[in-house]
Tab-separated table of C-alpha atoms in Angstrom:
chain	number	residue	atom	x	y	z
A	79	MET	CA	0.000	0.000	0.000
A	80	ARG	CA	1.305	3.436	-0.837
A	81	GLU	CA	2.136	5.532	2.207
A	82	GLU	CA	-0.307	8.213	1.098
A	83	ASP	CA	-3.105	5.639	1.305
A	84	PHE	CA	-2.410	5.331	4.996
A	85	GLN	CA	-2.861	9.055	5.448
A	86	GLU	CA	-6.596	8.813	4.945
A	87	GLU	CA	-8.798	8.547	7.988
A	88	GLN	CA	-10.736	5.331	8.409
A	89	TYR	CA	-13.662	4.406	10.645
A	90	PHE	CA	-13.727	1.261	12.738
A	91	GLY	CA	-17.210	0.954	14.252
A	92	ASP	CA	-17.637	3.815	16.674
A	93	ASP	CA	-13.900	4.375	16.897
A	94	PHE	CA	-12.113	6.977	14.852
A	95	ILE	CA	-8.421	6.575	14.215
A	96	HIS	CA	-5.914	8.214	11.910
A	97	LEU	CA	-3.608	5.580	10.511
A	98	THR	CA	-0.498	7.733	10.600
A	99	ASP	CA	-1.027	8.355	14.308
A	100	ALA	CA	-0.059	4.806	15.218
A	101	PRO	CA	1.859	5.236	18.470
A	102	LEU	CA	5.124	3.422	18.992
A	103	TRP	CA	4.992	0.774	21.690
A	104	GLU	CA	7.032	2.033	24.635
A	105	ARG	CA	8.209	4.793	22.282
A	106	GLU	CA	10.103	2.243	20.219
A	107	ALA	CA	9.512	0.987	16.708
A	108	LEU	CA	9.280	-2.687	15.885
A	109	PRO	CA	12.858	-3.880	15.445
A	110	LYS	CA	13.852	-4.477	11.848
A	111	SER	CA	15.524	-7.674	10.770
A	112	ARG	CA	17.174	-8.933	7.633
A	113	ARG	CA	15.555	-11.849	5.881
A	114	THR	CA	17.923	-14.721	5.343
A	115	LYS	CA	17.405	-18.279	4.118
A	116	ASN	CA	19.982	-19.502	6.627
A	117	PHE	CA	17.933	-18.582	9.677
A	118	LYS	CA	20.002	-19.573	12.698
A	119	ASN	CA	17.459	-19.408	15.533
A	120	ARG	CA	15.207	-22.191	14.285
A	121	HIS	CA	14.376	-23.194	17.846
A	122	LEU	CA	12.340	-19.968	18.065
A	123	LEU	CA	10.109	-20.788	15.079
A	124	PRO	CA	7.451	-23.066	16.658
A	125	GLY	CA	6.304	-20.551	19.280
A	126	ALA	CA	7.317	-17.300	17.591
A	127	ARG	CA	3.806	-16.112	16.680
A	128	VAL	CA	2.412	-16.822	20.135
A	129	ARG	CA	5.328	-15.032	21.778
A	130	LEU	CA	4.962	-12.027	19.483
A	131	LEU	CA	1.276	-11.648	20.359
A	132	ASP	CA	2.127	-11.978	24.043
A	133	TYR	CA	4.503	-9.025	23.736
A	134	PHE	CA	1.824	-7.031	21.904
A	135	ASP	CA	-0.886	-7.903	24.441
A	136	THR	CA	1.266	-6.907	27.396
A	137	GLY	CA	2.466	-3.653	25.846
A	138	ARG	CA	6.098	-4.610	25.373
A	139	THR	CA	8.290	-4.202	22.329
A	140	PRO	CA	9.179	-7.689	21.041
A	141	PRO	CA	12.882	-8.451	20.665
A	142	LYS	CA	14.437	-8.504	17.234
A	143	GLU	CA	14.874	-12.278	17.205
A	144	ILE	CA	11.145	-12.863	17.768
A	145	CYS	CA	10.195	-10.491	14.936
A	146	ALA	CA	12.720	-12.202	12.678
A	147	ALA	CA	11.367	-15.653	13.565
A	148	VAL	CA	7.772	-14.618	12.804
A	149	ARG	CA	8.777	-13.208	9.430
A	150	HIS	CA	10.834	-16.293	8.630
A	151	ARG	CA	7.892	-18.567	9.380
A	152	ALA	CA	5.673	-16.509	7.083
A	153	TRP	CA	8.159	-16.788	4.211
A	154	GLU	CA	8.533	-20.519	4.816
A	155	ASP	CA	4.740	-20.811	4.656
A	156	LEU	CA	4.785	-19.111	1.249
A	157	GLU	CA	7.161	-21.704	-0.158
A	158	ALA	CA	5.243	-24.522	1.534
A	159	THR	CA	1.950	-23.541	-0.104
A	160	GLY	CA	3.186	-22.147	-3.414
A	161	GLY	CA	6.383	-23.997	-4.169
A	162	PRO	CA	9.548	-22.188	-5.327
A	163	LEU	CA	8.824	-18.470	-5.369
A	164	ASP	CA	11.013	-17.932	-8.430
A	165	ALA	CA	8.870	-20.178	-10.654
A	166	VAL	CA	7.409	-18.488	-13.744
A	167	GLY	CA	3.684	-17.717	-13.610
A	168	ASP	CA	1.014	-15.603	-11.958
A	169	ARG	CA	0.195	-16.018	-8.261
A	170	LEU	CA	-2.538	-14.984	-5.876
A	171	TYR	CA	-1.438	-14.222	-2.318
A	172	VAL	CA	-3.100	-13.500	1.012
A	173	LEU	CA	-0.882	-11.796	3.574
A	174	GLU	CA	-1.607	-10.973	7.194
A	175	PHE	CA	0.219	-8.085	8.823
A	176	ARG	CA	0.048	-7.697	12.586
A	177	SER	CA	0.601	-4.341	14.245
A	178	MET	CA	1.302	-3.452	17.837
A	179	ILE	CA	-1.971	-1.555	17.521
A	180	GLU	CA	-4.616	-4.213	16.850
A	181	LYS	CA	-6.837	-1.906	14.790
A	182	LEU	CA	-3.959	-1.316	12.407
A	183	SER	CA	-3.485	-5.016	11.624
A	184	TYR	CA	-4.774	-6.023	8.199
A	185	ILE	CA	-5.098	-8.607	5.440
A	186	LYS	CA	-3.647	-7.866	2.000
A	187	VAL	CA	-4.959	-9.707	-1.069
A	188	GLY	CA	-3.024	-9.353	-4.294
A	189	ARG	CA	-1.253	-11.009	-7.164
A	190	ALA	CA	2.215	-10.990	-8.655
A	191	GLU	CA	3.625	-12.570	-11.797
A	192	ASN	CA	7.106	-13.861	-12.465
A	193	SER	CA	8.157	-13.671	-16.096
A	194	PRO	CA	11.046	-15.571	-17.696
A	195	ALA	CA	12.912	-12.264	-17.733
A	196	ASN	CA	12.163	-11.465	-14.080
A	197	THR	CA	11.709	-14.386	-11.697
A	198	ARG	CA	12.008	-12.162	-8.614
A	199	GLU	CA	8.794	-10.171	-9.032
A	200	VAL	CA	6.829	-12.297	-6.520
A	201	VAL	CA	9.506	-12.006	-3.830
A	202	ASP	CA	10.072	-8.307	-4.549
A	203	ARG	CA	6.343	-7.527	-4.437
A	204	ILE	CA	5.828	-9.175	-1.060
A	205	SER	CA	8.996	-7.537	0.246
A	206	ARG	CA	7.594	-4.144	-0.778
A	207	HIS	CA	4.421	-4.923	1.164
A	208	GLU	CA	6.615	-5.618	4.185
A	209	SER	CA	8.266	-2.229	3.793
A	210	ASP	CA	4.888	-0.508	3.426
A	211	ALA	CA	3.643	-2.206	6.594
A	212	GLN	CA	6.234	-0.352	8.646
A	213	VAL	CA	4.005	2.728	8.376
A	214	THR	CA	1.587	1.092	10.823
A	215	GLN	CA	4.278	-0.665	12.874
A	216	ALA	CA	3.203	-4.012	11.427
A	217	LEU	CA	5.104	-7.063	10.264
A	218	LEU	CA	4.322	-10.077	8.111
A	219	PHE	CA	2.628	-12.538	10.460
A	220	GLN	CA	1.059	-15.220	8.255
A	221	ALA	CA	1.180	-15.735	4.513
A	222	TRP	CA	-0.343	-17.908	1.817
A	223	ILE	CA	0.323	-17.956	-1.918
A	224	SER	CA	-0.996	-20.065	-4.767
A	225	ARG	CA	1.014	-22.173	-7.129
A	226	PRO	CA	1.789	-20.514	-10.487
A	227	CYS	CA	-1.041	-20.220	-13.015
A	228	ALA	CA	-1.558	-18.638	-16.420
A	229	THR	CA	-3.380	-15.656	-14.931
A	230	ALA	CA	-4.697	-14.851	-11.460
A	231	GLU	CA	-6.396	-11.619	-12.483
A	232	GLY	CA	-9.979	-12.912	-12.427
A	233	TRP	CA	-9.233	-14.993	-9.344
A	234	GLU	CA	-7.987	-11.920	-7.471
A	235	THR	CA	-11.095	-9.936	-8.450
A	236	GLY	CA	-13.395	-12.706	-7.252
A	237	VAL	CA	-11.674	-12.951	-3.872
A	238	LYS	CA	-11.658	-9.198	-3.297
A	239	ASP	CA	-15.319	-8.900	-4.296
A	240	HIS	CA	-16.222	-11.774	-1.967
A	241	LEU	CA	-14.401	-10.253	1.014
A	242	THR	CA	-15.849	-6.827	0.286
A	243	ALA	CA	-19.342	-8.345	0.262
A	244	VAL	CA	-18.616	-9.969	3.626
A	245	THR	CA	-17.762	-6.583	5.117
A	246	GLU	CA	-20.765	-4.825	3.565
A	247	ILE	CA	-23.493	-7.468	3.899
A	248	LEU	CA	-22.442	-9.518	6.912
A	249	ARG	CA	-20.672	-6.559	8.498
A	250	ILE	CA	-17.666	-8.655	9.372
A	251	GLY	CA	-14.505	-6.602	9.288
A	252	VAL	CA	-13.818	-3.477	7.256
A	253	ALA	CA	-12.686	-3.093	3.664
A	254	VAL	CA	-9.916	-0.495	3.376
A	255	LYS	CA	-9.246	0.355	-0.248
A	256	LYS	CA	-9.724	-2.491	-2.726
A	257	GLU	CA	-7.170	-4.998	-1.523
A	258	TYR	CA	-6.904	-4.386	2.222
A	259	PHE	CA	-9.201	-5.749	4.918
A	260	ARG	CA	-9.327	-5.422	8.675
A	261	GLY	CA	-11.208	-7.627	11.117
A	262	ILE	CA	-11.140	-10.675	8.815
A	263	SER	CA	-8.948	-13.590	9.871
A	264	HIS	CA	-6.172	-14.850	7.659
A	265	LEU	CA	-7.678	-18.342	7.811
A	266	ASP	CA	-11.035	-17.113	6.513
A	267	ALA	CA	-9.429	-15.025	3.780
A	268	VAL	CA	-7.435	-18.053	2.590
A	269	ARG	CA	-10.605	-20.167	2.624
A	270	VAL	CA	-12.260	-17.621	0.360
A	271	ALA	CA	-9.225	-17.675	-1.942
A	272	LYS	CA	-9.395	-21.459	-2.206
A	273	MET	CA	-13.140	-21.327	-2.888
A	274	HIS	CA	-12.487	-19.136	-5.923
A	275	GLN	CA	-9.660	-21.208	-7.403
A	276	GLU	CA	-12.031	-23.813	-8.866
A	277	HIS	CA	-11.710	-22.557	-12.435
A	278	VAL	CA	-8.023	-21.612	-12.244
A	279	ASP	CA	-5.502	-23.763	-14.103
A	280	LEU	CA	-2.707	-24.196	-11.580
A	281	ALA	CA	0.716	-25.597	-12.458
């Protein structure tokens, strides 16, 4: 999401919050970490998400190694569900970003396509979403991506329309822009994505 998109005011029920006013937890930002395939603290991976949420719930800034472990798990999940991320083809993805401020957590639905000339577009696109998430002090918490297909354009539209209808008709969550949703679980968003893949020719 472009930073200017976050500068618009959004309503969450009776609450009113300006997205650029996200306070820093204990006056500190979430620690940044470098993504590496040779993650050394693998013993942290099983409980990393639970520990991160415990830090958030108790108003403490999580240590760098916990943030790194959560991100690493999310990237491992991408490869587990979608196969090698440098494979040629179009992909649909559903990303969950968790913020220290719960109301600034969100789901991002989108697509990215690797071409023979550029097999890094999928990784680069998701990495850019990670950078954008820093505006709301959020980090990649859970992630799902499809296997490559000829085109995910119609698939993406169907999923976004479905989730938007959920927010408008069932009043579950909030649609923010066309591809961002709050108050919808990552599990439910992935279920919707899988429901709409019926007519997609996956590799």
